[in-house]
């Protein structure tokens, strides 16, 4: 994983959105952290969920803030973010297109759907478009196996998707 | 209002029953789990509410309920007459059908597919509901509905009339085994933790349902959240834990919402919290989110995830029951395991043992998906045959294709071929077949599915999800994947099969946790059941199922080709030649096997070979 935050001229999220920073600060202030370092770590994943919910992703300055407030090593914070697929340190597009590649979707042709999205959007798996409109990812089983193959765009679920429906799904994002 | 003793609970329940008797006689139950909603249940629910209020009929009440398992016909609406118990279920309901359905007109679902536990089995129904008994019957957001179905009675009995050791004994005698996949006897696990003298113990519910194709835990949490809470209080009392944690997938927002609501309601009545039923027992619960790591289904990895670390398993022993979360005795049980507990307490261990097989009493929830006609969530007694499940409840294979295999146990399991379909399934028989129970996902495959490709799919899954801690799993998985990729691209040799076997043996024996130890299962099982398919890929350079793109060639049948030019226009590399109304030909040297022509042809003139 490359570090994008030091090399580009991306604005610092904490400075750009002071109200979001305040929201995260307030969330952490309410936690009963205590003095035991091991047990303080137990709050880390919850804080990161909250932070990603507020900011959309977890750039370096947000990671640092969480680490500082929980009095944890920066490596502990980054170690958790890089381990769990739910967390991302890259900006995410407005429309997050998730193609389910669970087993039921796989046997019903999810690979073809993914290929179609890749070619129509010109993106590889895990990439976002330059204008941050789309992010294309494959996810593991959303549990809607009866509707396989399934595509989720943000919270909207499309079931029994065929390659022919792909342009329509992209158009619905306009 | 606090409920301080069983008498108050009974009085409250009786009171609710009296009120219910005066209330609506006809219940309109709209199945609104995640997949019901995805299939369009919300506008259906609104349409029924509107229609009922338009009719001004006070005898009718519209309820939003959890999953009934009829995934193949979502959205479903059940019309239930509470007095007579008569029920009719309608499938594939559209909002504009509300009026017609209230008049009894619509696509009805056969009774043999679904019936709840408290009704008489119509005789031909293969299902038996313990875990899902309330799902689809009650409004999961109403604690009153749960009380009406005998909710929290088991907990009252345990806290006021049983000693912790008696509870552990009862669960031990019932023979309940862990429904998360391993099948470890639940009572035995509890007794280890109960024997620890530590003041601080933890009870964890593993709701990080990660097996692709399995969604029974979600159905329980979305359809009957109080049952899980009740079971956890009982288990906490039995082992002496006062802290409960539900570790749930972040991908299940509706389940979390309903659990949170259920916890708030239970707290208000004092059913969780301090001094429950004035018994002196305190128990509180909180929810922790997973963050998308399959390996966190393994209990030591799960505990590390709760501790805020990377979810990497650690060596056992010490087992979590002795030293788990914060190095304190910890029990981790799966959602479905817990959901059995209230029924066992209420009806007794002997009753539970009458269901299922001697070695695996009770029922198991399976999600049948894939190429089967009726996709759904079913609960059957252990010992039901796969044939009954796939061809009975599942009504056979879609589009009249031929059955090939069924995959059980997710990425840790194996494929079972036609010849073993009549085996009564439980933990032990599945293991003997080279597969495993797993969490209950069952993916049916037909003749169009390539078993080498399926094995590759699962190996890729475990390769991606390997935490990377131990070498056999991290490196061995990648090597197996590479070899399978070689075979599916047509470059495999027969020696590769021996190498895969050697690797599989090493990964199985030397990996640290269950993920690695079972990762080779899908390859070994397919190699054992379908050796001819592997040989066809290697020796004949053919994929019999026509799935592996490098090994198929598309050929135009000159008899059927009408010369419409459609295929030539669709071909992305321009390898199809031919003029209008003349026979077309594919240049095999240029063809990239994308299948665009095959899908485009309207005269079935193009075949895969």
mmCIF file of N, CA and C in Angstrom, chain B residues 549-550 552-554 568 570-578 585-597:
data_model
loop_
_atom_site.group_PDB
_atom_site.id
_atom_site.type_symbol
_atom_site.label_atom_id
_atom_site.label_comp_id
_atom_site.label_asym_id
_atom_site.label_seq_id
_atom_site.Cartn_x
_atom_site.Cartn_y
_atom_site.Cartn_z
ATOM 1 N N UNK B 549 -12.149 -20.185 -19.733
ATOM 2 C CA UNK B 549 -12.143 -19.539 -21.048
ATOM 3 C C UNK B 549 -10.991 -19.981 -21.949
ATOM 4 N N UNK B 550 -9.822 -20.225 -21.369
ATOM 5 C CA UNK B 550 -8.691 -20.598 -22.210
ATOM 6 C C UNK B 550 -8.855 -21.973 -22.849
ATOM 7 N N UNK B 552 -11.788 -23.379 -23.946
ATOM 8 C CA UNK B 552 -12.963 -23.637 -24.785
ATOM 9 C C UNK B 552 -12.760 -22.949 -26.123
ATOM 10 N N UNK B 553 -13.317 -23.554 -27.151
ATOM 11 C CA UNK B 553 -13.307 -22.867 -28.437
ATOM 12 C C UNK B 553 -14.753 -22.720 -28.889
ATOM 13 N N UNK B 554 -15.052 -21.579 -29.467
ATOM 14 C CA UNK B 554 -16.390 -21.313 -29.980
ATOM 15 C C UNK B 554 -16.418 -21.660 -31.463
ATOM 16 N N UNK B 568 -20.385 -11.145 -35.810
ATOM 17 C CA UNK B 568 -19.205 -10.464 -36.334
ATOM 18 C C UNK B 568 -19.147 -9.035 -35.816
ATOM 19 N N UNK B 570 -20.409 -8.031 -32.972
ATOM 20 C CA UNK B 570 -20.172 -8.043 -31.511
ATOM 21 C C UNK B 570 -18.734 -8.392 -31.173
ATOM 22 N N UNK B 571 -18.053 -9.137 -32.042
ATOM 23 C CA UNK B 571 -16.723 -9.642 -31.702
ATOM 24 C C UNK B 571 -15.747 -8.479 -31.472
ATOM 25 N N UNK B 572 -15.145 -8.414 -30.262
ATOM 26 C CA UNK B 572 -14.291 -7.271 -29.956
ATOM 27 C C UNK B 572 -12.950 -7.300 -30.695
ATOM 28 N N UNK B 573 -12.540 -8.491 -31.205
ATOM 29 C CA UNK B 573 -11.245 -8.549 -31.875
ATOM 30 C C UNK B 573 -11.390 -8.780 -33.391
ATOM 31 N N UNK B 574 -12.613 -8.762 -33.866
ATOM 32 C CA UNK B 574 -12.861 -8.892 -35.296
ATOM 33 C C UNK B 574 -12.355 -10.191 -35.899
ATOM 34 N N UNK B 575 -12.573 -11.305 -35.176
ATOM 35 C CA UNK B 575 -12.040 -12.558 -35.695
ATOM 36 C C UNK B 575 -13.106 -13.386 -36.413
ATOM 37 N N UNK B 576 -14.328 -12.826 -36.584
ATOM 38 C CA UNK B 576 -15.374 -13.574 -37.274
ATOM 39 C C UNK B 576 -15.537 -12.995 -38.683
ATOM 40 N N UNK B 577 -15.407 -13.880 -39.651
ATOM 41 C CA UNK B 577 -15.536 -13.398 -41.024
ATOM 42 C C UNK B 577 -16.779 -13.983 -41.684
ATOM 43 N N UNK B 578 -17.305 -13.304 -42.696
ATOM 44 C CA UNK B 578 -18.500 -13.769 -43.391
ATOM 45 C C UNK B 578 -19.320 -12.576 -43.855
ATOM 46 N N UNK B 585 -17.476 -17.686 -40.032
ATOM 47 C CA UNK B 585 -16.433 -18.571 -39.486
ATOM 48 C C UNK B 585 -15.612 -17.808 -38.447
ATOM 49 N N UNK B 586 -15.248 -18.513 -37.359
ATOM 50 C CA UNK B 586 -14.411 -17.895 -36.323
ATOM 51 C C UNK B 586 -12.955 -18.290 -36.546
ATOM 52 N N UNK B 587 -12.073 -17.296 -36.562
ATOM 53 C CA UNK B 587 -10.650 -17.572 -36.685
ATOM 54 C C UNK B 587 -10.114 -17.944 -35.299
ATOM 55 N N UNK B 588 -9.869 -19.261 -35.106
ATOM 56 C CA UNK B 588 -9.502 -19.748 -33.772
ATOM 57 C C UNK B 588 -8.180 -19.165 -33.269
ATOM 58 N N UNK B 589 -7.320 -18.735 -34.198
ATOM 59 C CA UNK B 589 -6.036 -18.197 -33.761
ATOM 60 C C UNK B 589 -6.169 -16.806 -33.157
ATOM 61 N N UNK B 590 -7.186 -16.089 -33.634
ATOM 62 C CA UNK B 590 -7.362 -14.723 -33.123
ATOM 63 C C UNK B 590 -8.331 -14.661 -31.941
ATOM 64 N N UNK B 591 -9.204 -15.682 -31.820
ATOM 65 C CA UNK B 591 -10.292 -15.658 -30.826
ATOM 66 C C UNK B 591 -9.740 -15.533 -29.409
ATOM 67 N N UNK B 592 -10.341 -14.645 -28.608
ATOM 68 C CA UNK B 592 -9.901 -14.484 -27.210
ATOM 69 C C UNK B 592 -10.866 -15.184 -26.233
ATOM 70 N N UNK B 593 -11.777 -15.987 -26.758
ATOM 71 C CA UNK B 593 -12.711 -16.793 -25.951
ATOM 72 C C UNK B 593 -13.583 -15.947 -25.017
ATOM 73 N N UNK B 594 -13.992 -14.768 -25.452
ATOM 74 C CA UNK B 594 -14.759 -13.915 -24.535
ATOM 75 C C UNK B 594 -16.227 -14.323 -24.474
ATOM 76 N N UNK B 595 -16.706 -15.035 -25.484
ATOM 77 C CA UNK B 595 -18.082 -15.517 -25.455
ATOM 78 C C UNK B 595 -19.111 -14.495 -25.914
ATOM 79 N N UNK B 596 -18.669 -13.342 -26.403
ATOM 80 C CA UNK B 596 -19.616 -12.303 -26.825
ATOM 81 C C UNK B 596 -20.492 -12.802 -27.974
ATOM 82 N N UNK B 597 -19.896 -13.562 -28.908
ATOM 83 C CA UNK B 597 -20.657 -14.081 -30.044
ATOM 84 C C UNK B 597 -21.687 -15.113 -29.574
#
